[in-house]
mmCIF file of C-alpha atoms in Angstrom:
data_model
loop_
_atom_site.group_PDB
_atom_site.id
_atom_site.type_symbol
_atom_site.label_atom_id
_atom_site.label_comp_id
_atom_site.label_asym_id
_atom_site.label_seq_id
_atom_site.Cartn_x
_atom_site.Cartn_y
_atom_site.Cartn_z
ATOM 1 C CA MET X 1 47.680 -17.276 47.761
ATOM 2 C CA GLU X 2 44.378 -18.939 48.844
ATOM 3 C CA HIS X 3 42.934 -17.827 45.452
ATOM 4 C CA VAL X 4 45.743 -19.459 43.541
ATOM 5 C CA ILE X 5 45.349 -22.636 45.557
ATOM 6 C CA SER X 6 41.773 -22.665 45.138
ATOM 7 C CA GLY X 7 41.977 -22.279 41.380
ATOM 8 C CA ILE X 8 44.475 -25.146 41.015
ATOM 9 C CA ASN X 9 42.221 -27.319 43.422
ATOM 10 C CA HIS X 10 39.313 -26.446 41.015
ATOM 11 C CA TRP X 11 41.080 -27.776 37.983
ATOM 12 C CA ILE X 12 42.353 -30.724 39.568
ATOM 13 C CA LEU X 13 38.886 -31.946 40.123
ATOM 14 C CA GLU X 14 37.109 -30.187 37.226
ATOM 15 C CA LEU X 15 39.693 -31.151 34.372
ATOM 16 C CA PRO X 16 39.343 -34.801 34.597
ATOM 17 C CA ARG X 17 35.481 -34.505 34.859
ATOM 18 C CA ALA X 18 35.275 -32.232 31.656
ATOM 19 C CA LEU X 19 37.629 -34.422 29.812
ATOM 20 C CA GLY X 20 36.123 -37.621 30.947
ATOM 21 C CA GLN X 21 32.934 -36.675 29.121
ATOM 22 C CA MET X 22 34.743 -36.414 25.655
ATOM 23 C CA SER X 23 35.871 -39.236 23.409
ATOM 24 C CA GLU X 24 39.472 -40.457 22.987
ATOM 25 C CA THR X 25 39.000 -39.027 19.399
ATOM 26 C CA GLU X 26 38.020 -35.624 20.615
ATOM 27 C CA THR X 27 40.927 -35.602 23.291
ATOM 28 C CA SER X 28 43.541 -36.716 20.753
ATOM 29 C CA HIS X 29 42.502 -34.634 17.720
ATOM 30 C CA ARG X 30 44.956 -31.926 16.561
ATOM 31 C CA PRO X 31 43.112 -29.174 14.869
ATOM 32 C CA ALA X 32 46.123 -28.682 12.482
ATOM 33 C CA PRO X 33 49.647 -30.404 12.059
ATOM 34 C CA ASN X 34 51.360 -27.767 14.165
ATOM 35 C CA LYS X 35 48.948 -27.549 16.816
ATOM 36 C CA TRP X 36 48.339 -29.511 20.142
ATOM 37 C CA SER X 37 45.520 -32.023 21.031
ATOM 38 C CA LYS X 38 43.554 -31.392 24.049
ATOM 39 C CA LYS X 39 45.500 -34.179 25.661
ATOM 40 C CA GLU X 40 48.799 -32.462 24.540
ATOM 41 C CA ILE X 41 47.643 -29.195 26.006
ATOM 42 C CA VAL X 42 47.131 -30.896 29.337
ATOM 43 C CA GLY X 43 50.821 -32.466 29.062
ATOM 44 C CA HIS X 44 51.744 -28.895 28.192
ATOM 45 C CA LEU X 45 50.210 -27.928 31.515
ATOM 46 C CA CYS X 46 52.306 -30.835 33.257
ATOM 47 C CA ASP X 47 55.598 -29.345 31.650
ATOM 48 C CA SER X 48 54.336 -25.966 32.986
ATOM 49 C CA ALA X 49 53.897 -27.526 36.685
ATOM 50 C CA ILE X 50 57.452 -29.189 36.455
ATOM 51 C CA ASN X 51 59.236 -26.057 35.313
ATOM 52 C CA ASN X 52 57.134 -23.837 37.745
ATOM 53 C CA MET X 53 57.688 -26.330 40.470
ATOM 54 C CA THR X 54 61.441 -25.967 40.206
ATOM 55 C CA ARG X 55 61.075 -22.100 40.084
ATOM 56 C CA PHE X 56 58.655 -21.852 43.165
ATOM 57 C CA ILE X 57 61.271 -23.921 45.110
ATOM 58 C CA LYS X 58 64.380 -21.744 44.029
ATOM 59 C CA MET X 59 62.917 -18.698 44.397
ATOM 60 C CA GLN X 60 62.636 -19.201 48.128
ATOM 61 C CA TYR X 61 66.590 -19.591 48.443
ATOM 62 C CA GLU X 62 68.413 -18.585 45.262
ATOM 63 C CA GLU X 63 69.960 -15.105 45.032
ATOM 64 C CA GLN X 64 67.653 -12.355 44.229
ATOM 65 C CA PRO X 65 66.740 -11.847 41.665
ATOM 66 C CA TYR X 66 66.370 -15.124 40.602
ATOM 67 C CA ALA X 67 66.749 -15.351 36.615
ATOM 68 C CA ILE X 68 63.729 -17.629 35.272
ATOM 69 C CA GLN X 69 65.232 -20.148 32.789
ATOM 70 C CA PRO X 70 62.932 -20.395 29.815
ATOM 71 C CA TYR X 71 62.081 -23.803 28.175
ATOM 72 C CA ASP X 72 61.259 -25.177 24.534
ATOM 73 C CA GLN X 73 57.427 -25.753 25.089
ATOM 74 C CA ASP X 74 56.957 -27.568 21.780
ATOM 75 C CA GLN X 75 60.041 -29.682 22.238
ATOM 76 C CA TRP X 76 59.050 -30.766 25.925
ATOM 77 C CA VAL X 77 55.278 -31.839 24.760
ATOM 78 C CA SER X 78 57.180 -33.579 21.796
ATOM 79 C CA GLU X 79 59.882 -35.481 23.797
ATOM 80 C CA GLN X 80 57.322 -36.169 26.657
ATOM 81 C CA HIS X 81 55.101 -38.319 24.034
ATOM 82 C CA TYR X 82 51.853 -37.054 25.653
ATOM 83 C CA GLN X 83 49.950 -37.903 22.410
ATOM 84 C CA ASP X 84 50.910 -41.599 22.724
ATOM 85 C CA GLN X 85 49.772 -41.919 26.477
ATOM 86 C CA THR X 86 46.265 -42.451 27.526
ATOM 87 C CA LEU X 87 44.371 -39.416 28.599
ATOM 88 C CA GLU X 88 44.264 -41.060 32.133
ATOM 89 C CA GLU X 89 47.973 -41.322 32.372
ATOM 90 C CA VAL X 90 48.470 -37.383 31.356
ATOM 91 C CA LEU X 91 45.656 -36.487 33.808
ATOM 92 C CA THR X 92 47.246 -38.413 36.629
ATOM 93 C CA LEU X 93 50.524 -36.667 36.056
ATOM 94 C CA PHE X 94 48.685 -33.187 35.935
ATOM 95 C CA ILE X 95 46.903 -34.049 39.235
ATOM 96 C CA VAL X 96 49.924 -35.127 41.188
ATOM 97 C CA LEU X 97 52.072 -32.539 40.003
ATOM 98 C CA ASN X 98 49.725 -29.746 40.770
ATOM 99 C CA GLN X 99 48.931 -31.446 44.333
ATOM 100 C CA GLN X 100 52.663 -31.154 44.981
ATOM 101 C CA ILE X 101 52.664 -27.554 43.886
ATOM 102 C CA ILE X 102 49.802 -26.848 46.399
ATOM 103 C CA THR X 103 52.047 -28.398 49.023
ATOM 104 C CA ILE X 104 54.852 -26.055 48.209
ATOM 105 C CA LEU X 105 52.663 -23.003 47.799
ATOM 106 C CA SER X 106 50.751 -23.673 51.111
ATOM 107 C CA SER X 107 54.115 -23.312 52.911
ATOM 108 C CA VAL X 108 55.560 -20.144 51.194
ATOM 109 C CA PRO X 109 56.356 -17.502 54.002
ATOM 110 C CA LYS X 110 54.470 -14.244 53.078
ATOM 111 C CA GLU X 111 57.600 -12.079 53.058
ATOM 112 C CA LYS X 112 58.935 -14.528 50.185
ATOM 113 C CA LEU X 113 56.387 -13.259 47.914
ATOM 114 C CA SER X 114 58.092 -9.961 47.339
ATOM 115 C CA TYR X 115 61.148 -11.724 46.155
ATOM 116 C CA LEU X 116 62.110 -10.601 42.597
ATOM 117 C CA CYS X 117 62.512 -12.730 39.531
ATOM 118 C CA ILE X 118 63.810 -11.773 36.117
ATOM 119 C CA ILE X 119 61.543 -12.922 33.383
ATOM 120 C CA GLY X 120 62.929 -12.590 29.609
ATOM 121 C CA SER X 121 65.767 -10.390 29.169
ATOM 122 C CA HIS X 122 65.184 -7.603 31.658
ATOM 123 C CA GLN X 123 61.664 -7.726 32.982
ATOM 124 C CA GLN X 124 61.305 -8.018 36.879
ATOM 125 C CA GLU X 125 58.377 -9.624 38.611
ATOM 126 C CA THR X 126 57.573 -10.770 42.020
ATOM 127 C CA PHE X 127 57.099 -14.238 43.399
ATOM 128 C CA ASP X 128 53.651 -13.289 44.222
ATOM 129 C CA TRP X 129 53.281 -12.405 40.475
ATOM 130 C CA LEU X 130 54.959 -15.572 39.348
ATOM 131 C CA ILE X 131 52.508 -17.715 41.158
ATOM 132 C CA ASN X 132 49.553 -15.742 40.142
ATOM 133 C CA ASP X 133 50.665 -16.311 36.540
ATOM 134 C CA TYR X 134 50.886 -19.984 36.871
ATOM 135 C CA LEU X 135 47.096 -20.167 37.430
ATOM 136 C CA GLU X 136 46.295 -17.675 34.901
ATOM 137 C CA HIS X 137 48.428 -19.706 32.293
ATOM 138 C CA MET X 138 46.545 -22.718 33.328
ATOM 139 C CA ASP X 139 42.952 -21.021 33.211
ATOM 140 C CA HIS X 140 43.965 -19.820 29.685
ATOM 141 C CA HIS X 141 44.738 -23.181 28.340
ATOM 142 C CA ILE X 142 41.885 -24.838 29.846
ATOM 143 C CA ASN X 143 39.074 -22.338 29.254
ATOM 144 C CA ASN X 144 40.120 -21.167 25.948
ATOM 145 C CA GLN X 145 41.591 -24.418 24.319
ATOM 146 C CA ILE X 146 40.497 -27.480 26.042
ATOM 147 C CA LEU X 147 36.892 -26.617 27.027
ATOM 148 C CA THR X 148 35.792 -24.414 24.350
ATOM 149 C CA ARG X 149 37.382 -26.062 21.121
ATOM 150 C CA SER X 150 34.468 -27.806 19.063
ATOM 151 C CA LYS X 151 34.573 -31.448 18.306
ATOM 152 C CA ALA X 152 36.698 -32.785 15.485
#
């Protein structure tokens, strides 16, 4: 759990610093009509935080195995209008949501980490796996799409 909390804290500090070195044009540029801008990718990470925050809370008290409800990621990014917001607004949301996730994760009793959830049609995973997957998802988007994408 400390690894995940440390990783989330790292991105809370590092992502604003890294994006702050980029122009508004670069953070708002969509590489293709059906691809998200860097700002929208951060927005997607906010949507992930919102959905996973709910999962992290419900996993602790709902009947096991807890059925994970999917969400339409493209629709969420579109309806949230991240592209029309300033980078500062989107980053503020990212920071606040992830600080709350850290608060939640810091209080999860160890015995609950073995609780089960159902992902997709029948795949079962542990709560611990779900928590680690949250950070892996964040790492993937930040390292492979936000920090490595070349300038427009």
